[in-house]
XYZ file of C-alpha atoms in Angstrom:
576
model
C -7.233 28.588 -62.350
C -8.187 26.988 -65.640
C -11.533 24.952 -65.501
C -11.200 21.367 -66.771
C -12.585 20.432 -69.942
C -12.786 17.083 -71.422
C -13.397 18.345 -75.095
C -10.651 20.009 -74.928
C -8.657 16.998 -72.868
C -9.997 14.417 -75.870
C -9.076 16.752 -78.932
C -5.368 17.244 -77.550
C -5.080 13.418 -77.765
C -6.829 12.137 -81.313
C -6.587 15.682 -83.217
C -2.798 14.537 -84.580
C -4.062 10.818 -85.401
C -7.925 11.236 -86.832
C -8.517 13.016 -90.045
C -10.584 16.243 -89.848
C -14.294 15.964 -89.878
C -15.918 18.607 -92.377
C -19.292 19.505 -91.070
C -20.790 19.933 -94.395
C -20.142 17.391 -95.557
C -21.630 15.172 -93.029
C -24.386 17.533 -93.001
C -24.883 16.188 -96.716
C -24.602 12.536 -95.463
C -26.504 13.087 -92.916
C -29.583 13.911 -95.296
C -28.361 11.607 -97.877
C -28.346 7.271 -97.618
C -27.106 5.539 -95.340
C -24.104 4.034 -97.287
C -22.908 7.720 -97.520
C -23.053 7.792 -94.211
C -20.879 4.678 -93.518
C -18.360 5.919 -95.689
C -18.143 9.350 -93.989
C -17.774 7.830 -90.214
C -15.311 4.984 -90.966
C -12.036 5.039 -89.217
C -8.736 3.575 -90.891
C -7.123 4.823 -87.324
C -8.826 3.572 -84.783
C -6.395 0.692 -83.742
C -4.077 3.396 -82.736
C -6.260 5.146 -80.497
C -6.750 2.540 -78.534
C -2.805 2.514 -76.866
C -3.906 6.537 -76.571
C -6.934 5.221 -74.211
C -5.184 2.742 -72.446
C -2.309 5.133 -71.444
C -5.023 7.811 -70.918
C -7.429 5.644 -68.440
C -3.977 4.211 -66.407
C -3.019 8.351 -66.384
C -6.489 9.210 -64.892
C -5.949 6.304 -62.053
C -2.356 7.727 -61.322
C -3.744 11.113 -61.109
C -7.039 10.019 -58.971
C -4.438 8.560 -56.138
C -2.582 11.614 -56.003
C -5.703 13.130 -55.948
C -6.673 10.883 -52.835
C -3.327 10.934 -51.303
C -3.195 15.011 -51.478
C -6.987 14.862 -49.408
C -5.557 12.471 -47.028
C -2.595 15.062 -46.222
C -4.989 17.460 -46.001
C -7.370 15.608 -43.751
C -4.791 14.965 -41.629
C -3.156 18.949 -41.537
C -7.177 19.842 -40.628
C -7.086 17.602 -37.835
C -3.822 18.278 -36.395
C -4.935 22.097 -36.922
C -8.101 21.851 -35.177
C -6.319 19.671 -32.164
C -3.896 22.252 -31.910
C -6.688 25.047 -32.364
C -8.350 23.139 -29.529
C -5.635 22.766 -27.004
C -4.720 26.890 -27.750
C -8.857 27.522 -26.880
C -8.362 25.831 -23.265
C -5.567 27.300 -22.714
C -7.126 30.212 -23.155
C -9.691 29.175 -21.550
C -7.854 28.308 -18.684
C -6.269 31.939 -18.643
C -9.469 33.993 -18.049
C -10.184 31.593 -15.440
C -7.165 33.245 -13.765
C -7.688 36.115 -15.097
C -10.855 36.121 -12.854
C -9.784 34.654 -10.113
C -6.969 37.524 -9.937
C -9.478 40.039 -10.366
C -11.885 38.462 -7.507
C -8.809 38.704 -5.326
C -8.123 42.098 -6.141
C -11.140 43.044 -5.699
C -11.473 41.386 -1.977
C -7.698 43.183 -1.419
C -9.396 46.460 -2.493
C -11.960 46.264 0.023
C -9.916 44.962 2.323
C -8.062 47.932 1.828
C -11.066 50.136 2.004
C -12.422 48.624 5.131
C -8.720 49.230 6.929
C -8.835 52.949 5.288
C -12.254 53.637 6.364
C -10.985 52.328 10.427
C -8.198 54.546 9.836
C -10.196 57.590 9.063
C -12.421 56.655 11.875
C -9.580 56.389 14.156
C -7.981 59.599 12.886
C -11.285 61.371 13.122
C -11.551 60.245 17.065
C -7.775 61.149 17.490
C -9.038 64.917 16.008
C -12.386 64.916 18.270
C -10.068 64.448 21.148
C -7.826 66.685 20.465
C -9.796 69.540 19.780
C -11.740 68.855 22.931
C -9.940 71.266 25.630
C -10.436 68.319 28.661
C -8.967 65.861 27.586
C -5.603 64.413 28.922
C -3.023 62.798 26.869
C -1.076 60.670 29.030
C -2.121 57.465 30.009
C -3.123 56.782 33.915
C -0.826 55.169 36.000
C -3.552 52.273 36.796
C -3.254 50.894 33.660
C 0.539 49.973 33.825
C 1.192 49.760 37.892
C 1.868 46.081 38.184
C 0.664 46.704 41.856
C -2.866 48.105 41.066
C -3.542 45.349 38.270
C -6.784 43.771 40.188
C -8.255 47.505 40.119
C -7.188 47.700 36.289
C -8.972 44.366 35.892
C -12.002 45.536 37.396
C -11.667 48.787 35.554
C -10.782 47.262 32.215
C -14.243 45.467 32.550
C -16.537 47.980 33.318
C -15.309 50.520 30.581
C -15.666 47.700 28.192
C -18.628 46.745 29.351
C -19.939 50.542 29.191
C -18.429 50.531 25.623
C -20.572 47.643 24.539
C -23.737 48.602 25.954
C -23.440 52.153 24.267
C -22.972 50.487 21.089
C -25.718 48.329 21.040
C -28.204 51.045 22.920
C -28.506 49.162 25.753
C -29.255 52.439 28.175
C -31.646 53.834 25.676
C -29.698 55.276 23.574
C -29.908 54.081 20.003
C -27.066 52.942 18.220
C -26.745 55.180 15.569
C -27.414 57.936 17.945
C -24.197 56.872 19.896
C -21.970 56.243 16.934
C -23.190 59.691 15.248
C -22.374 61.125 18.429
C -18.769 60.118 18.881
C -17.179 57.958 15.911
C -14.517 56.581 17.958
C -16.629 54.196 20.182
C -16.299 51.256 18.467
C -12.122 51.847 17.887
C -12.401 52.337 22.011
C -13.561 49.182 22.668
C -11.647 47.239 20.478
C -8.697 48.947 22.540
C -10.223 48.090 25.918
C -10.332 44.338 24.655
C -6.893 44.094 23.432
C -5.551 45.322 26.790
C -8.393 43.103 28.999
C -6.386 40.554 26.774
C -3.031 41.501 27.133
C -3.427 41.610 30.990
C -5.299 37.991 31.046
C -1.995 36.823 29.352
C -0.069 38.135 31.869
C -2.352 37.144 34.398
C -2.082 33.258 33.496
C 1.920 33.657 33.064
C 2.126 34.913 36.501
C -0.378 32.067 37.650
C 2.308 29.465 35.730
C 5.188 30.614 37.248
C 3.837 30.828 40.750
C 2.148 27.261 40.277
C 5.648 25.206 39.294
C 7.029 27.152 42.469
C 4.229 25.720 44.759
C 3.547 29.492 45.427
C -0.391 29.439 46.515
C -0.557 32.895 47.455
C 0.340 34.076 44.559
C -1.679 31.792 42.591
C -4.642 33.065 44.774
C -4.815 36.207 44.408
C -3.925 35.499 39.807
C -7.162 33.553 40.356
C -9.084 36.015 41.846
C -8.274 38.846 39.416
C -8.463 36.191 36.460
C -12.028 35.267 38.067
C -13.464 38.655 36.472
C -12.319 37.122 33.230
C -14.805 34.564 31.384
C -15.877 33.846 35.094
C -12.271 32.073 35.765
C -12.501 29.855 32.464
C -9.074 30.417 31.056
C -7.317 29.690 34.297
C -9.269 27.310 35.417
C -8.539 25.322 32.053
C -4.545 26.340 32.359
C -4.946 24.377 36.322
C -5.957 21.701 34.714
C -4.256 21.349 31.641
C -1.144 21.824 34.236
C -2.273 18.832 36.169
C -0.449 15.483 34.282
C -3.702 13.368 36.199
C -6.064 14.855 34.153
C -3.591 14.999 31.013
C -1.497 11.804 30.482
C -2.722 8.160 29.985
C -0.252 6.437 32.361
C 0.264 9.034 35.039
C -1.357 6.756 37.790
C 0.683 4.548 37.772
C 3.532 6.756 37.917
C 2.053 8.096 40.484
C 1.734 4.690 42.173
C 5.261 4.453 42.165
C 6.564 7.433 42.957
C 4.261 7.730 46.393
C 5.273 3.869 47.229
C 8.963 4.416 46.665
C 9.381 1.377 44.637
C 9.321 0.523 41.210
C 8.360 -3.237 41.455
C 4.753 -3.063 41.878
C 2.242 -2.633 44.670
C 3.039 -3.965 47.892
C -0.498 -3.619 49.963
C -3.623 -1.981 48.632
C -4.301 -0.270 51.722
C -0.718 2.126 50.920
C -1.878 3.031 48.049
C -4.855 4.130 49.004
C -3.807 5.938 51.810
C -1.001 7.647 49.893
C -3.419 8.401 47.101
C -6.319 9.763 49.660
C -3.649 12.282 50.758
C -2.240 13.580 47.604
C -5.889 13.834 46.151
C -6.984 15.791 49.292
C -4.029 18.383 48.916
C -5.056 18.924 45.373
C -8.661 19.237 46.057
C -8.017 21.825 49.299
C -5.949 23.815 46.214
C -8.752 24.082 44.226
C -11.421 24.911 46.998
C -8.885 27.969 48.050
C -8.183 28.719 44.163
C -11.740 28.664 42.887
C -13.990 28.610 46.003
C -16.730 31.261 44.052
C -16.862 29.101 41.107
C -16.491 25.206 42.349
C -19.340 23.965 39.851
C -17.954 25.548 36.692
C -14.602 24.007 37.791
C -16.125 21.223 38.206
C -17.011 20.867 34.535
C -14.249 21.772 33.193
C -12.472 18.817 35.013
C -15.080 16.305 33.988
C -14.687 17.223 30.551
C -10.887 16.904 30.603
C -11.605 13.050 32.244
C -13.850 12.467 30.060
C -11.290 13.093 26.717
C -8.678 11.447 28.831
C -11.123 8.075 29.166
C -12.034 8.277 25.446
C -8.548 8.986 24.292
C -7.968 5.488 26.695
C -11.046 3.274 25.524
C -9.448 4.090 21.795
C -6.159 3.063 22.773
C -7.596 -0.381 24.071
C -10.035 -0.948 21.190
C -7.335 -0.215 18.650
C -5.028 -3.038 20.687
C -8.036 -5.118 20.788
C -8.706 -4.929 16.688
C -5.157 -5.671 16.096
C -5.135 -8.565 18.182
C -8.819 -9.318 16.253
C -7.401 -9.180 13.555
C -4.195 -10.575 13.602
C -6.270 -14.106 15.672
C -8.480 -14.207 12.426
C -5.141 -14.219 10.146
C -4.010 -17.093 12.226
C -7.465 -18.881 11.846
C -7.259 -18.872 8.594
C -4.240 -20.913 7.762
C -3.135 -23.608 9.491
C 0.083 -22.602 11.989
C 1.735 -25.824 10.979
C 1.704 -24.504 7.367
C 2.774 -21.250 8.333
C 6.939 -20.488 8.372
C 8.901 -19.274 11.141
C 9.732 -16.228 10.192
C 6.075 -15.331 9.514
C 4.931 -16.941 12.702
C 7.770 -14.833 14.441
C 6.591 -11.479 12.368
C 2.692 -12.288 13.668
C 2.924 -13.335 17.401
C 6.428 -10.653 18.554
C 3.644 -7.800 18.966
C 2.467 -9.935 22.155
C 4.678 -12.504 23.055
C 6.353 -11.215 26.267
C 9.491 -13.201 25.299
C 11.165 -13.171 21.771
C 10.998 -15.922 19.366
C 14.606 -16.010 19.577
C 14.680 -16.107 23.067
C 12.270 -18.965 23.478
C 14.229 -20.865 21.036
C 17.251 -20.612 22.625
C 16.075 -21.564 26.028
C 14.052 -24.660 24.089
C 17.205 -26.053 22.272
C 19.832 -24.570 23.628
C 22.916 -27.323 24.589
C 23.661 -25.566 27.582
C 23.078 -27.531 31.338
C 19.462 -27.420 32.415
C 18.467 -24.216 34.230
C 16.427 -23.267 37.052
C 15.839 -19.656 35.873
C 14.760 -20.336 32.764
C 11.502 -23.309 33.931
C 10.693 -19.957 36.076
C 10.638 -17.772 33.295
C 8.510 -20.148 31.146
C 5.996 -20.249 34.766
C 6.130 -16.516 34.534
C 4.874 -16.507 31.278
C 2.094 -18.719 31.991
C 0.999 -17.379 35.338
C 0.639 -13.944 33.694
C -1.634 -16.206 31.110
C -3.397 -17.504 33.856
C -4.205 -14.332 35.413
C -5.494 -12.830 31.639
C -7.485 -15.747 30.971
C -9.029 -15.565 34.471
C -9.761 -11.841 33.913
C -11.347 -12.214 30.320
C -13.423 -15.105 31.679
C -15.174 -13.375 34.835
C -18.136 -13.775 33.399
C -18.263 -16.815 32.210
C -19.039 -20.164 33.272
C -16.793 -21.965 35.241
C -16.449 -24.436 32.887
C -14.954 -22.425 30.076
C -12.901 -21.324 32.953
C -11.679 -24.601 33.400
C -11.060 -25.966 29.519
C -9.262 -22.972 29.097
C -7.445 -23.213 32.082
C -6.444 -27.029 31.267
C -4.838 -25.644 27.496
C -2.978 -23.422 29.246
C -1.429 -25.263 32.024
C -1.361 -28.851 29.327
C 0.928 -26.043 27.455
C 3.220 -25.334 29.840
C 3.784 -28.851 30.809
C 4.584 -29.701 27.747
C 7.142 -27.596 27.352
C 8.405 -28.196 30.724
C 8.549 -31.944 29.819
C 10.217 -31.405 26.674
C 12.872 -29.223 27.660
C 14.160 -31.540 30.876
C 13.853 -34.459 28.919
C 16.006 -32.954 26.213
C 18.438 -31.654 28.816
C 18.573 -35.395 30.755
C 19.050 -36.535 26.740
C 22.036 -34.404 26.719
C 23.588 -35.061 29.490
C 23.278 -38.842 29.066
C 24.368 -38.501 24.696
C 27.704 -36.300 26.787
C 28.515 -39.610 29.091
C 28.264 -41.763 25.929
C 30.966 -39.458 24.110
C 32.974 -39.861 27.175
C 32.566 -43.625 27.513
C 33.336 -43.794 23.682
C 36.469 -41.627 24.210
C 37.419 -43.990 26.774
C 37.502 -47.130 25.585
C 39.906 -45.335 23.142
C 42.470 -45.283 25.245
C 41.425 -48.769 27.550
C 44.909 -50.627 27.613
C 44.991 -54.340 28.472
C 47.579 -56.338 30.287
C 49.346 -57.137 27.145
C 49.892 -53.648 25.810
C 53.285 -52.536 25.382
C 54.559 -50.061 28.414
C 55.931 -47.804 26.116
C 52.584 -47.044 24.573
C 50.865 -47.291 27.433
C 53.358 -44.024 29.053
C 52.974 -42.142 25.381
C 49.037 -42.338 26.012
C 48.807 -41.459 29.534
C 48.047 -37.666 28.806
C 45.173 -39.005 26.432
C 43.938 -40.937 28.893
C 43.590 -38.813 31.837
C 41.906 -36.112 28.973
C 39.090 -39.042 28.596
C 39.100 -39.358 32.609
C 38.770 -35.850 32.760
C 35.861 -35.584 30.027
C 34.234 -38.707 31.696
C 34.151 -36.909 35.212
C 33.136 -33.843 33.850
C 30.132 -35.519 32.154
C 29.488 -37.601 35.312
C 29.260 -34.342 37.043
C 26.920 -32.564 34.670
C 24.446 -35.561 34.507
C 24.015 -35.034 38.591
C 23.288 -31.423 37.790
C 20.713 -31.803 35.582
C 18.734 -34.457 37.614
C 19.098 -32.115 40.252
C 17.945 -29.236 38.123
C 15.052 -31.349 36.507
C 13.956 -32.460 40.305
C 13.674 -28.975 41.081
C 11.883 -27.803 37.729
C 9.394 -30.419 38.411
C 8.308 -29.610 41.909
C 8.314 -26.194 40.806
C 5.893 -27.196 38.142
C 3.677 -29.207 40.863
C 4.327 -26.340 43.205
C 2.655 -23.780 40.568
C -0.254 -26.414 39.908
C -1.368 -26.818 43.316
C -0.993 -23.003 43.984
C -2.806 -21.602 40.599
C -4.340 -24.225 38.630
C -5.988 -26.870 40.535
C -8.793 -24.965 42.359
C -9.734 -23.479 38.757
C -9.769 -27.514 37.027
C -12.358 -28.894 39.303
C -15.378 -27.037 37.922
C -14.918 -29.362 34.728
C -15.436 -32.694 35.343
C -12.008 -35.013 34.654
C -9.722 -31.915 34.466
C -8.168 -32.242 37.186
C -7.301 -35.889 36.786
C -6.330 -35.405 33.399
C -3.574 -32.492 34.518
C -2.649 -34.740 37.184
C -2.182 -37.938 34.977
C -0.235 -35.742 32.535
C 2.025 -34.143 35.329
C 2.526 -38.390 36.719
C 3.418 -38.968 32.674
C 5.909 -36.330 32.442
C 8.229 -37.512 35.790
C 7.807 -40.620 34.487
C 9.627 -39.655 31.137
C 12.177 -37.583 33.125
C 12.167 -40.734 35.690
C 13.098 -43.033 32.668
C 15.733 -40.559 31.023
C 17.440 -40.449 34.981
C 17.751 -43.812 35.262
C 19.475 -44.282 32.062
C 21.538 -41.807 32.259
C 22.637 -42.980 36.199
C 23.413 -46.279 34.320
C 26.162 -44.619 32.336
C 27.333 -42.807 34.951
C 27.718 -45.970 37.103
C 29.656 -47.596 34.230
C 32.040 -44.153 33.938
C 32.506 -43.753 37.786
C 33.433 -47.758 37.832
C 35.297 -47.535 34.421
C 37.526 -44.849 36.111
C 37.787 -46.589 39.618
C 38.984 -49.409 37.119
C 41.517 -47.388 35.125
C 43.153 -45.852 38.719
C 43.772 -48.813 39.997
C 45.413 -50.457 36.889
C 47.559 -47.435 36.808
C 48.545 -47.200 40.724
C 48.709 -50.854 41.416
C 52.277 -52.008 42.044
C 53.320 -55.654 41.707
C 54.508 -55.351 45.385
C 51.041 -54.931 46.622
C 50.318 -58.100 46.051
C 50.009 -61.300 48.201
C 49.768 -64.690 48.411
C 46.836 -66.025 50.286
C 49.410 -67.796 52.944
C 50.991 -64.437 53.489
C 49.534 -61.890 55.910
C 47.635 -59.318 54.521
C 48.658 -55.311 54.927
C 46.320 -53.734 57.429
C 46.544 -49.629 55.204
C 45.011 -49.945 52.029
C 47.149 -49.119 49.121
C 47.380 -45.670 46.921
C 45.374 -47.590 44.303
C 42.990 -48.420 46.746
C 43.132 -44.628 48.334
C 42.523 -42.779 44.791
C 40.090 -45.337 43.460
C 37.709 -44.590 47.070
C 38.812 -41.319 46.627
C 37.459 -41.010 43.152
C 34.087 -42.711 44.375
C 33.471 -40.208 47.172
C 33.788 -37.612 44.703
């Protein structure tokens, strides 16, 4: 590549526009005047070379951002090279770390390899000893596979291994590598001898199973006995418990509870259930005495240590409960459960509300009659919280005792109160739509006869509406009578003895018990008012319907010793 030259680059632009300079001759001027001079280095042309610059300095500039644009290109190609150049080096990188990684596992696989080769060998070389030893005997005894001999296998088993062991470790003063120099297949021998000791144990404890879902003790006996030479009885011991649902599952008590009462609705006497309980627990601990009578203490561990997981796995189970109650009380602290929405209060208080939200509702506002069973489902609920409250509070003062007590029980009268007020309100709002559908169809003297016979099917409809809500209202003050000595009833029995280690507690509960009969009291006799007017609105209708104009008499006539059918129905009607 040519090397830039300006010389050259300055000649190729003014050589075809300035005349030729003759050295000598400015050599002459040069030692001649100075007006010589002048005249020698005076350019007619210079105005032209000035376009010739101008187009020469705006070429350089074009060229010098060409020149910077071609670097930037560059620059950029370098970097995207070297990122690349980087990436392909990690890879790389990332390869030999597999590489070696493959190679450290081969090379553990090779001497795994070796290690099972070399066992081999050593097994093949005992397998050569033994045959080329002339007293040796090839079949296997019948002790080790008689199914009726396996206690003297057991015992067998043990001792060989136990020979095999000490002989390996010198034990009988014999160095070690004295023994395995002397016979190579010592250590393959007792491997052997603990593979069958294991084999039989298996077989051992699957016999023990089988014969302990039968109820077989004999059998499971004598499995213990053999199994006894085994880790001192360890592995059956811990398959006799682990087979025990006591010592295993978290509610098994009180299934047990049940199933020994006969009866799946609770407790009936302490004393039973004792009693029952003594005797079950005293067959399973005469078991155990005849199962493991040589090794009662190491038994005896093993069972502590299964109650004591089963009472851990328990006190978890509680504290978990406990937390989530924890914390779903402090969510509930924290914002107001007026501002909180149904659903949400629903979603927080289902996991221990013994009653659904829906349910409660229903039973609150439901339109149906009032209901017996349903002011003993809300006691229910509230004797249960009596009984919590009274457990959680054992050792506390009686006081605390009491205020909570008083919440509780103020509670459940409150919804007592509202619900057979509301149920006396609806009753006594069903009277008013039959007195309002009766005076519908109320005739006078003057009304026509004709319309009086077309409405006759209308009107008995609003008889039969006003009866049926005449009936209903005395079933609900019946109902709400009953509710409300059932509410005293439950005070007396639960509450009261608990109120009177707070001073005014009891009075209070009492005043507020007075309050609410007095609002179901004032909601009766309202709605008896309404039913007087329907039951004498009726008597009213019957006999304007019945009465005939022969039934009546002048005052100077004698009067008719039967009463009349008016007369009958409308008594009739009353007696109902």
């Amino acid at each position: 590549m040519e090397t830039f030259s300006f010389d050259k680059f300055f000649d190729s632009l003014v050589e075809g526009i300035s005349p030729p300079i003759k050295i000598e001759e400015y050599d002459t001027a040069v030692g001649g005047s100075d007006t010589a001079i002048e005249s020698i280095l005076q350019f007619p042309e210079a105005p032209k070379f000035r376009p010739l610059f101008e187009g020469a300095r705006k070429e350089v500039g074009d060229l010098c951002l060409k020149i910077d644009v071609v670097l930037d290109k560059l620059r950029m190609d370098f970097v995207a090279y070297e990122n690349k150049h980087k990436e392909s080096f990690e890879e790389l990188q990332e390869g030999v770390e597999d590489l070696t990684e493959n190679f450290d596992r081969l090379d553990s696989r090779v001497a795994s390899v070796s290690e099972t080769a070399a066992e081999i060998g050593d097994q093949l070389k005992f397998m050569m000893y033994f045959n080329e030893t002339s007293g040796y005997v090839g079949e296997e005894p019948s002790l080790f596979f008689d199914d009726d001999r396996v206690a003297e296998a057991a015992a067998v088993a043990q001792k060989l291994r136990a020979i095999a062991e000490d002989s390996i470790s010198g034990v009988h003063g014999v160095p070690a590598h004295t023994a395995l120099n002397g016979n190579g297949g010592l250590e393959v021998a007792a491997k052997n001898l603990q593979a069958y000791c294991n084999e039989l144990e298996n077989r051992l404890l699957g016999k023990f199973d089988a014969a302990s879902q039968k109820g077989d003790l004999w059998t499971m006996r004598n499995c213990a006995i053999i199994l006894n030479q085994f880790n001192k009885g360890g592995s059956v011991m811990q398959r006799y418990i682990a087979s025990r649902p006591m010592f295993m599952d978290l509610e098994v008590m009180s299934k047990d509870a049940h199933a020994i009462l006969g009866t799946e609705e609770g407790i009936a006497q302490v004393d039973d259930l004792m009693n029952s309980l003594a005797s079950v627990y005293k067959e399973i601990a005469a078991c155990v005495e005849s199962l493991f009578k040589s090794y009662l203490e190491d038994y005896a561990e093993f069972e502590l240590t299964s109650l004591n997981q089963l009472h851990k796995a328990k006190v978890q189970t509680l504290l978990l409960s406990w937390k989530l109650k924890y914390q779903k009380t402090l969510e509930l602290k924290s914002c107001p459960l007026a501002d909180i929405s149904q659903s949400r209060r629903n979603s927080i208080l289902h996991p221990f509300s013994p009653v659904s939200p829906q349910r409660r509702n229903s039973a609150m506002h439901s339109y149906a009659p009032i209901s017996v069973s349903v002011v003993e489902e809300f006691v229910e609920w509230n004797e249960e919280a009596v009984t919590r409250c009274k457990l959680l509070t054992l050792k506390e003062p009686p006081g605390i005792l009491a205020t909570n007590m008083k919440a509780i029980f103020t509670c459940l009268l409150d919804q007592v109160s509202q619900y057979v007020t509301e149920g006396l309100e609806r009753a006594i709002e069903a009277l008013k739509e039959a007195a309002a559908l009766r005076e519908r169809f109320m005739f006078n003297s003057n009304t026509n006869r004709k319309v009086v016979s077309a409405m006759a099917v209308a009107a008995e409809a609003a008889s039969s509406a006003g009866e049926s809500s005449f009936r209903a209202f005395m079933a609900a003050i019946q109902s709400a009578t009953t509710n409300m000595t059932m509410l005293q009833r439950f005070f007396n029995a639960s509450v009261s003895q608990s109120l009177l280690a707070q001073e005014g507690a009891h009075a209070a509960c009492c005043d507020a018990i007075a309050s609410a009969i007095a609002d179901a009291e004032n909601a009766a006799l309202r709605g008896l008012q309404g039913s007087l007017d329907t039951v004498l609105a009726e008597v009213e209708r019957l006999l304007a319907a019945e009465q005939k104009a022969t039934d009546y008499k002048l005052l100077d006539e004698s009067l008719t010793p039967e009463p009349t059918t008016a007369c009958s129905r409308g008594m009739d009607c009353i007696n109902r």
